[in-house]
XYZ file of C-alpha atoms in Angstrom:
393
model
C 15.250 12.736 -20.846
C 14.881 9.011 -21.122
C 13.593 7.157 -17.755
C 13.304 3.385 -17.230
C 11.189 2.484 -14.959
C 11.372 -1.491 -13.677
C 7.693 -1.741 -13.663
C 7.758 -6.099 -12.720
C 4.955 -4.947 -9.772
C 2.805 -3.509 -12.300
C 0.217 -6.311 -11.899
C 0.186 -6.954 -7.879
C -3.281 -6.456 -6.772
C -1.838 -5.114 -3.014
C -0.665 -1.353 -2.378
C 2.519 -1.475 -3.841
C 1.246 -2.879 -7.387
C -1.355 0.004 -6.858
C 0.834 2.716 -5.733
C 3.253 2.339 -8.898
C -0.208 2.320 -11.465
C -1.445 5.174 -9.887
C 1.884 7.178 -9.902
C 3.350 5.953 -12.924
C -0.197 7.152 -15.022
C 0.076 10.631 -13.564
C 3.622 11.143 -13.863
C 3.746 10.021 -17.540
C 0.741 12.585 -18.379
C 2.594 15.541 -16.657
C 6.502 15.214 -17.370
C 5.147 15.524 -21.164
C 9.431 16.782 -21.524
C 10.455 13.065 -20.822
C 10.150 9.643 -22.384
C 9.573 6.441 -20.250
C 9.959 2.939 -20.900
C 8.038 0.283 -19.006
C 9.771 -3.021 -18.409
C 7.218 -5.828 -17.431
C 8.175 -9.487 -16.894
C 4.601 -10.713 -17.514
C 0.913 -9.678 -19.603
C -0.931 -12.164 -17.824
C -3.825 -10.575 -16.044
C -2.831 -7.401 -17.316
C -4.101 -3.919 -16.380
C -3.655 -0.964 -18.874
C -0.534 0.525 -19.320
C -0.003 4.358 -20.287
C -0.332 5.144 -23.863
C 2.111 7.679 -23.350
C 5.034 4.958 -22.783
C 6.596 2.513 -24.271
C 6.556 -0.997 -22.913
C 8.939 -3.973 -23.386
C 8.314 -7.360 -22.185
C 10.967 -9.456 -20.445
C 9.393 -12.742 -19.905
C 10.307 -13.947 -16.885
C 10.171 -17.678 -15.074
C 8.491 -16.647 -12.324
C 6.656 -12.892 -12.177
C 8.218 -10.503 -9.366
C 4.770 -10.390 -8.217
C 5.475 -13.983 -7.052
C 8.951 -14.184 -6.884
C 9.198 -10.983 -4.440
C 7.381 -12.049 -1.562
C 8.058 -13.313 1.753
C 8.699 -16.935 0.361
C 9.627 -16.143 -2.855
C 12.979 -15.556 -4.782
C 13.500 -14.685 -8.397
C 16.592 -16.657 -9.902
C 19.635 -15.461 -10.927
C 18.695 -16.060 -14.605
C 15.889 -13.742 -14.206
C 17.351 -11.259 -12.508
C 20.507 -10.586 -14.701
C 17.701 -10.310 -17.573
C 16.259 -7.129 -15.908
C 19.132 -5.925 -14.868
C 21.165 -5.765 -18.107
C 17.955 -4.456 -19.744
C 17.680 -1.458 -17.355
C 21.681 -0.951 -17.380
C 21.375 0.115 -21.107
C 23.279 3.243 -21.838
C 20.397 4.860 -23.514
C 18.545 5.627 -20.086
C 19.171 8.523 -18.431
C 17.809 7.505 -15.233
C 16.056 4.375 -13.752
C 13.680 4.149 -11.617
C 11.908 1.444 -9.227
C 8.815 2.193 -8.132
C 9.249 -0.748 -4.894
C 12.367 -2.188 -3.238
C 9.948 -5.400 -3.442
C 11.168 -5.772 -7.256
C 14.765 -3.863 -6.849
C 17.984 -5.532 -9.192
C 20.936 -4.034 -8.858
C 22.040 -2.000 -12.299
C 25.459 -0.952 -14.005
C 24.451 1.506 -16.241
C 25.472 5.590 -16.013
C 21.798 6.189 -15.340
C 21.322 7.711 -12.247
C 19.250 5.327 -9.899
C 15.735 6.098 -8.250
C 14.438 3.694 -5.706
C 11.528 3.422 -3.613
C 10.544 2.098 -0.047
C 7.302 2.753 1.624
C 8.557 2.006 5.133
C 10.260 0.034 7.744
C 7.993 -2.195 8.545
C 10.328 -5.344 6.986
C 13.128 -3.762 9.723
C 11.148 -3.544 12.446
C 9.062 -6.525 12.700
C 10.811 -9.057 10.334
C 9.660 -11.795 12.081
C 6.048 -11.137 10.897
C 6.782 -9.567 7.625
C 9.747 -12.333 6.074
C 9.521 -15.304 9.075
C 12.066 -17.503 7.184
C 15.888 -16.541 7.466
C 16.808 -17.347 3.939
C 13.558 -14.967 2.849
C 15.210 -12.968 5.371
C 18.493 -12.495 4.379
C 17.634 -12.159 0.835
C 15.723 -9.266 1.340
C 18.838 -7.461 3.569
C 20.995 -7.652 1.385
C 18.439 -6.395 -1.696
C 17.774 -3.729 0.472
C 21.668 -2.890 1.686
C 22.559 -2.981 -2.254
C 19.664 -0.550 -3.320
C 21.063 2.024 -0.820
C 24.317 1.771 -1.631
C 23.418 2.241 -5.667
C 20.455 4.873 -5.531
C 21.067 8.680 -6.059
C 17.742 9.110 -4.146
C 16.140 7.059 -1.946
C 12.509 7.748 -2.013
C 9.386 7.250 0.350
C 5.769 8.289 0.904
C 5.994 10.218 4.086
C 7.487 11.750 6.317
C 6.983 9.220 8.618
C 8.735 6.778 6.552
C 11.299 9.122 6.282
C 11.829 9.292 9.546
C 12.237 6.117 10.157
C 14.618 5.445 7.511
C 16.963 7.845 8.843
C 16.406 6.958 12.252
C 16.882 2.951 10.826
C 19.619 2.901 8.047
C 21.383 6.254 9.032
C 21.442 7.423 5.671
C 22.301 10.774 4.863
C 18.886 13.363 4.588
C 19.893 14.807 1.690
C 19.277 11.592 -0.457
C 15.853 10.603 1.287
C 13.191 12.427 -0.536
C 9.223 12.171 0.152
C 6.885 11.471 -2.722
C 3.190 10.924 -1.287
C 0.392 9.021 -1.751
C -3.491 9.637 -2.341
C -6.717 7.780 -3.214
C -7.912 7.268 -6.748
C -11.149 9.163 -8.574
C -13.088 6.156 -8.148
C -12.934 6.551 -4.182
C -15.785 9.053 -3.947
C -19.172 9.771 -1.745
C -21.733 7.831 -3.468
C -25.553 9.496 -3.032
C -27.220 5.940 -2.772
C -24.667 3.384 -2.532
C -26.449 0.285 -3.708
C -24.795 -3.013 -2.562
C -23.750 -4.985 -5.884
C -23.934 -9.465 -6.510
C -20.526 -10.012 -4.285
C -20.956 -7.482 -1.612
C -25.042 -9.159 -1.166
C -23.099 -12.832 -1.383
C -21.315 -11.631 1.529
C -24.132 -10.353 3.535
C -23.508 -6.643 2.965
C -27.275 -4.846 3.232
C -28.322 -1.246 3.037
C -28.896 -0.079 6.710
C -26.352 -2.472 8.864
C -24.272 -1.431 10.837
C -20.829 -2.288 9.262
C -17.100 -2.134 10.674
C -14.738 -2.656 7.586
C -10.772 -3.975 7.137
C -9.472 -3.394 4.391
C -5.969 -4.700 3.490
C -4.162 -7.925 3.489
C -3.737 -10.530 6.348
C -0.251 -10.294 6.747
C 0.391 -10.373 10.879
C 2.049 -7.266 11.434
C -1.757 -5.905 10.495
C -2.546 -6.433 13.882
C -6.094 -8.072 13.213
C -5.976 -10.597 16.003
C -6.327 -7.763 18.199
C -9.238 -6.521 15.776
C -11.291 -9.718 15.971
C -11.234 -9.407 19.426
C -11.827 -6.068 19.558
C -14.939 -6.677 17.784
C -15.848 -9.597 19.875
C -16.273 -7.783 22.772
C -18.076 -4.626 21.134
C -20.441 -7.519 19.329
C -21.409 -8.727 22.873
C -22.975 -5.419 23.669
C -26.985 -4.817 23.491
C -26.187 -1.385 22.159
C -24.095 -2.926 19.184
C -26.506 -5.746 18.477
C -26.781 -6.123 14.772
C -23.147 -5.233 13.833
C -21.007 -6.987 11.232
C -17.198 -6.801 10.798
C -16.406 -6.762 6.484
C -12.473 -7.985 6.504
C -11.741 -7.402 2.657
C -8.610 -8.669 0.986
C -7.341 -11.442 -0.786
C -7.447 -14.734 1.316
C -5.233 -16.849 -0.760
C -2.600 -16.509 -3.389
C -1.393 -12.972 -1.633
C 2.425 -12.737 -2.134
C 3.254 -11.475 1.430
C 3.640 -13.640 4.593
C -0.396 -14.161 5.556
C -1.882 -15.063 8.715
C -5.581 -15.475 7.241
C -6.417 -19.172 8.385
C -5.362 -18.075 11.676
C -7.844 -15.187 11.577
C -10.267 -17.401 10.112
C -10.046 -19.683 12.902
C -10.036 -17.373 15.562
C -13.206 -16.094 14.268
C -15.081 -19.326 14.077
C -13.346 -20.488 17.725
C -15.128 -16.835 19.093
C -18.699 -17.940 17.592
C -18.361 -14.993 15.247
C -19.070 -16.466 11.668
C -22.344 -14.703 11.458
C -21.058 -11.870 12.309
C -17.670 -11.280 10.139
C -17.421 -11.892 6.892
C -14.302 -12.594 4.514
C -15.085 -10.832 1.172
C -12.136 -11.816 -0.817
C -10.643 -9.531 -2.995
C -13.079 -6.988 -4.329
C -13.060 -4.842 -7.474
C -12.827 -0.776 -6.668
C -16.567 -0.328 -7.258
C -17.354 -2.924 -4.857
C -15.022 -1.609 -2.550
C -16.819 1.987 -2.690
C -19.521 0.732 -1.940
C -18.857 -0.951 1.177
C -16.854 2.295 2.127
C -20.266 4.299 1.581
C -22.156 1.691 3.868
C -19.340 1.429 6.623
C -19.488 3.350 9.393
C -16.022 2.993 9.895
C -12.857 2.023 8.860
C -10.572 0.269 11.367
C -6.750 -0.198 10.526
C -5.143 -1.417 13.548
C -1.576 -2.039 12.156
C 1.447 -2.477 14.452
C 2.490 0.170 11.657
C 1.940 1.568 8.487
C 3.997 3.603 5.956
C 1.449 5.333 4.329
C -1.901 3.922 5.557
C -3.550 3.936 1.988
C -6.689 2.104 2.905
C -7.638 4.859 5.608
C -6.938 7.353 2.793
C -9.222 5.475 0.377
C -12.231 5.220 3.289
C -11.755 8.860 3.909
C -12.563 9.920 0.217
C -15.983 7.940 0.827
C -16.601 10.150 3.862
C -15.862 7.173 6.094
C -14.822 7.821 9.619
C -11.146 6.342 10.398
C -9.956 4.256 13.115
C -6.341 3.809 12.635
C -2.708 3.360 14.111
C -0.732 5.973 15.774
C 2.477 3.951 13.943
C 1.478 6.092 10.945
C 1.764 9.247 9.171
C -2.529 9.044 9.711
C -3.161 11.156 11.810
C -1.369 14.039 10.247
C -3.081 13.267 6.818
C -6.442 13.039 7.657
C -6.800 14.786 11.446
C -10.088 15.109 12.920
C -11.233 12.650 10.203
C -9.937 9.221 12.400
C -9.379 8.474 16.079
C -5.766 7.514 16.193
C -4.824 4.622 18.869
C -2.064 2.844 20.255
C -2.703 -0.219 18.575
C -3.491 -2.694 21.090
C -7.302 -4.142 22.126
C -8.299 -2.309 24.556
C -7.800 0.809 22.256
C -9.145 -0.692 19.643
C -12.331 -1.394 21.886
C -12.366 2.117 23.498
C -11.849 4.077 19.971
C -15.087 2.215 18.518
C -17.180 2.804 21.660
C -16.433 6.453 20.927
C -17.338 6.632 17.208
C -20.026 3.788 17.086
C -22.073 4.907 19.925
C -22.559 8.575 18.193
C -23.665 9.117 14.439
C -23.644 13.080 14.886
C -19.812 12.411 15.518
C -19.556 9.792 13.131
C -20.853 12.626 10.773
C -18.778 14.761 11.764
C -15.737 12.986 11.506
C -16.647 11.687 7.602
C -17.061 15.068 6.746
C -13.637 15.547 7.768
C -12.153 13.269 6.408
C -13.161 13.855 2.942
C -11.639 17.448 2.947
C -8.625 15.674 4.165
C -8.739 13.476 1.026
C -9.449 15.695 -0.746
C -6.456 17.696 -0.245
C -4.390 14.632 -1.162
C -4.222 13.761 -5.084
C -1.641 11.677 -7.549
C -1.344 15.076 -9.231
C 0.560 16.571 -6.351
C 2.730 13.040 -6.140
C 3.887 13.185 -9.536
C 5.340 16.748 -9.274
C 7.308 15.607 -6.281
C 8.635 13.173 -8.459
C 9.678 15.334 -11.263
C 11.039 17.486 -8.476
C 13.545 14.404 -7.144
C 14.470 13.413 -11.071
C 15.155 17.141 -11.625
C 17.480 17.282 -8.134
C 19.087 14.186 -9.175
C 20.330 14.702 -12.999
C 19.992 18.725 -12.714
C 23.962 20.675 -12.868
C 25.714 20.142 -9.901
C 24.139 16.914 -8.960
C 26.448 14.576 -6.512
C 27.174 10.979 -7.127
């Protein structure tokens, strides 16, 4: 079988650019039966591709991983390039790993397409704030559901809410999961490395961790106060918030200046730092320090960073708006995510390290149980319903 796979988010450094590395490597390794072609639009700051596929380059003007954001738009010029590329009649099915970098296709292939979630539906107003971004994205969105023979997401929670948004028929909504990479791991003696020291990170704080992007449907407002209030506490004296993502240059609508001034306005500079993007390693071993993970989002498709902390036998704060809290269990404390439970849920974990034990140990089993391996066979299992005899239009 020949698969296409629009791959244009290959090189996005957020979870969607992650998601389709991390899926795309495993699936290529196991469906040994098939052959897959790549299609990138760029090779500047390239990660590895699988040696297993073949890759073709379709320079574009402007990289999806720019052109698909919140602000962004790829041109028309661009766009028919993909699409007549993945419309070739050698392909027997096509497959896009986001919605983010979706074209719409006239080829016989049959058509895969992924979203994560909702959370563009339900809260465009902090997700795509302009109406032009806006209305772009609708209609991307309304096109890819009319065209795909499955519709694919990575939970059931997304599922749910897909049905429950778009009324699509269940049969054509399949679930293909998520899970941490290798590298996410309990360290012995996590060491802090040059960036994580830059940013104040030493061996025996106590550290509260973000990790994500600053987009404003992540709810952090409410986190920064949150921590404000726990930070006034004698009992809590000494304890730093780590926010990690990228605070400039990230492709989806960003609040960070906002954050950054509502930390400075609460006299909290010395106490929360902004550690920029770090590489994995770093990441690990801030996730090995932490004694928690907080990821207060007013919702989450997935919830990959949790996922991540969990495989460093980190104890997880995180949304109820999630499929969380049936992935990892008695590994978080799960919250309706608003301050006050923000503030109540780290009173709980902070003020006990026999629970905060506990719960890490938890959570790693529940990690554990999750792996790319698994993901990739749910993916055969869609391509199989999709071109196998008897398979509707």
């Amino acid at each position: 079988m020949r698969i296409a796979v629009d791959a244009t988010c290959w090189h996005n450094r957020r979870g969607y650019g992650r998601h389709a590395r991390a899926l795309l490597r495993t699936l290529v390794r196991l469906d040994s039966t098939s052959r897959y072609t790549l299609f990138l639009d760029s090779t500047a700051a390239s990660e590895p591709t699988p040696p297993e596929c073949e890759v073709r380059i379709l320079p574009s003007a402007t990289p999806t991983v720019e052109a698909a954001s919140a602000a962004g738009r790829r041109s028309l010029s661009d766009m028919w390039r993909i699409s007549r590329a993945l419309s070739a009649r050698e392909f027997d099915v096509l497959l896009f790993p986001t919605v983010y970098s979706y074209v719409p296709t006239f080829g016989p292939a049959r058509k895969l397409v992924m979203v994560h979630d909702v959370i563009a539906e339900t809260y465009p107003h902090l997700t795509v704030p302009r109406f032009s971004a806006r209305l772009f994205w609708n209609t991307k969105v309304a096109l890819g559901r009319l065209q795909a023979d499955a519709w694919i997401t990575v939970s059931d929670y997304s599922r749910a809410g897909i049905l429950k948004r778009f009324g699509m028929d269940p049969g054509r909504v399949f679930v293909v999961g998520e899970a941490a990479d290798r590298v996410f791991r309990k360290l012995d003696r996590p060491v802090p490395g040059e960036k994580l020291r830059a940013a104040g990170i030493q061996p025996g704080q106590r550290i509260m961790v973000y990790l994500g992007g600053f987009s404003p449907h992540k709810n952090l407002q409410a986190l920064v106060n949150a921590f404000a209030r726990i930070a006034a506490r004698p009992e809590f004296a000494g304890i730093k918030l780590a926010m990690v993502g990228d605070t400039s240059g990230d492709a989806f609508h960003t609040y960070f200046e906002t954050i950054a001034a509502q930390v400075a306005a609460l006299g909290l500079t010395d106490r929360v730092t902004f550690t920029g993007y770090l590489d994995d390693e770093d990441v690990v071993v801030l996730l090995n320090l932490a004694s928690v993970l907080v990821l207060p989002s007013l919702m989450e498709g997935f919830g990959l960073p949790a996922v991540e902390a969990a495989a460093c036998g980190c104890p997880v704060i995180a949304t109820k708006a999630s499929p969380l809290e049936s992935l990892l269990g008695a590994g978080g404390v799960y919250i309706d995510p608003h301050e006050d439970g923000i503030v109540q849920a780290l009173e709980e974990v902070l003020a006990s390290e026999e629970r905060r034990a506990r719960m890490g140990q938890c959570a790693l089993a529940a990690a554990q149980r999750l792996t790319w391996e698994d993901a990739a066979r749910q993916m055969i299992g869609v391509i199989h319903r999709v071109t196998g005899p008897g398979a509707s239009r």
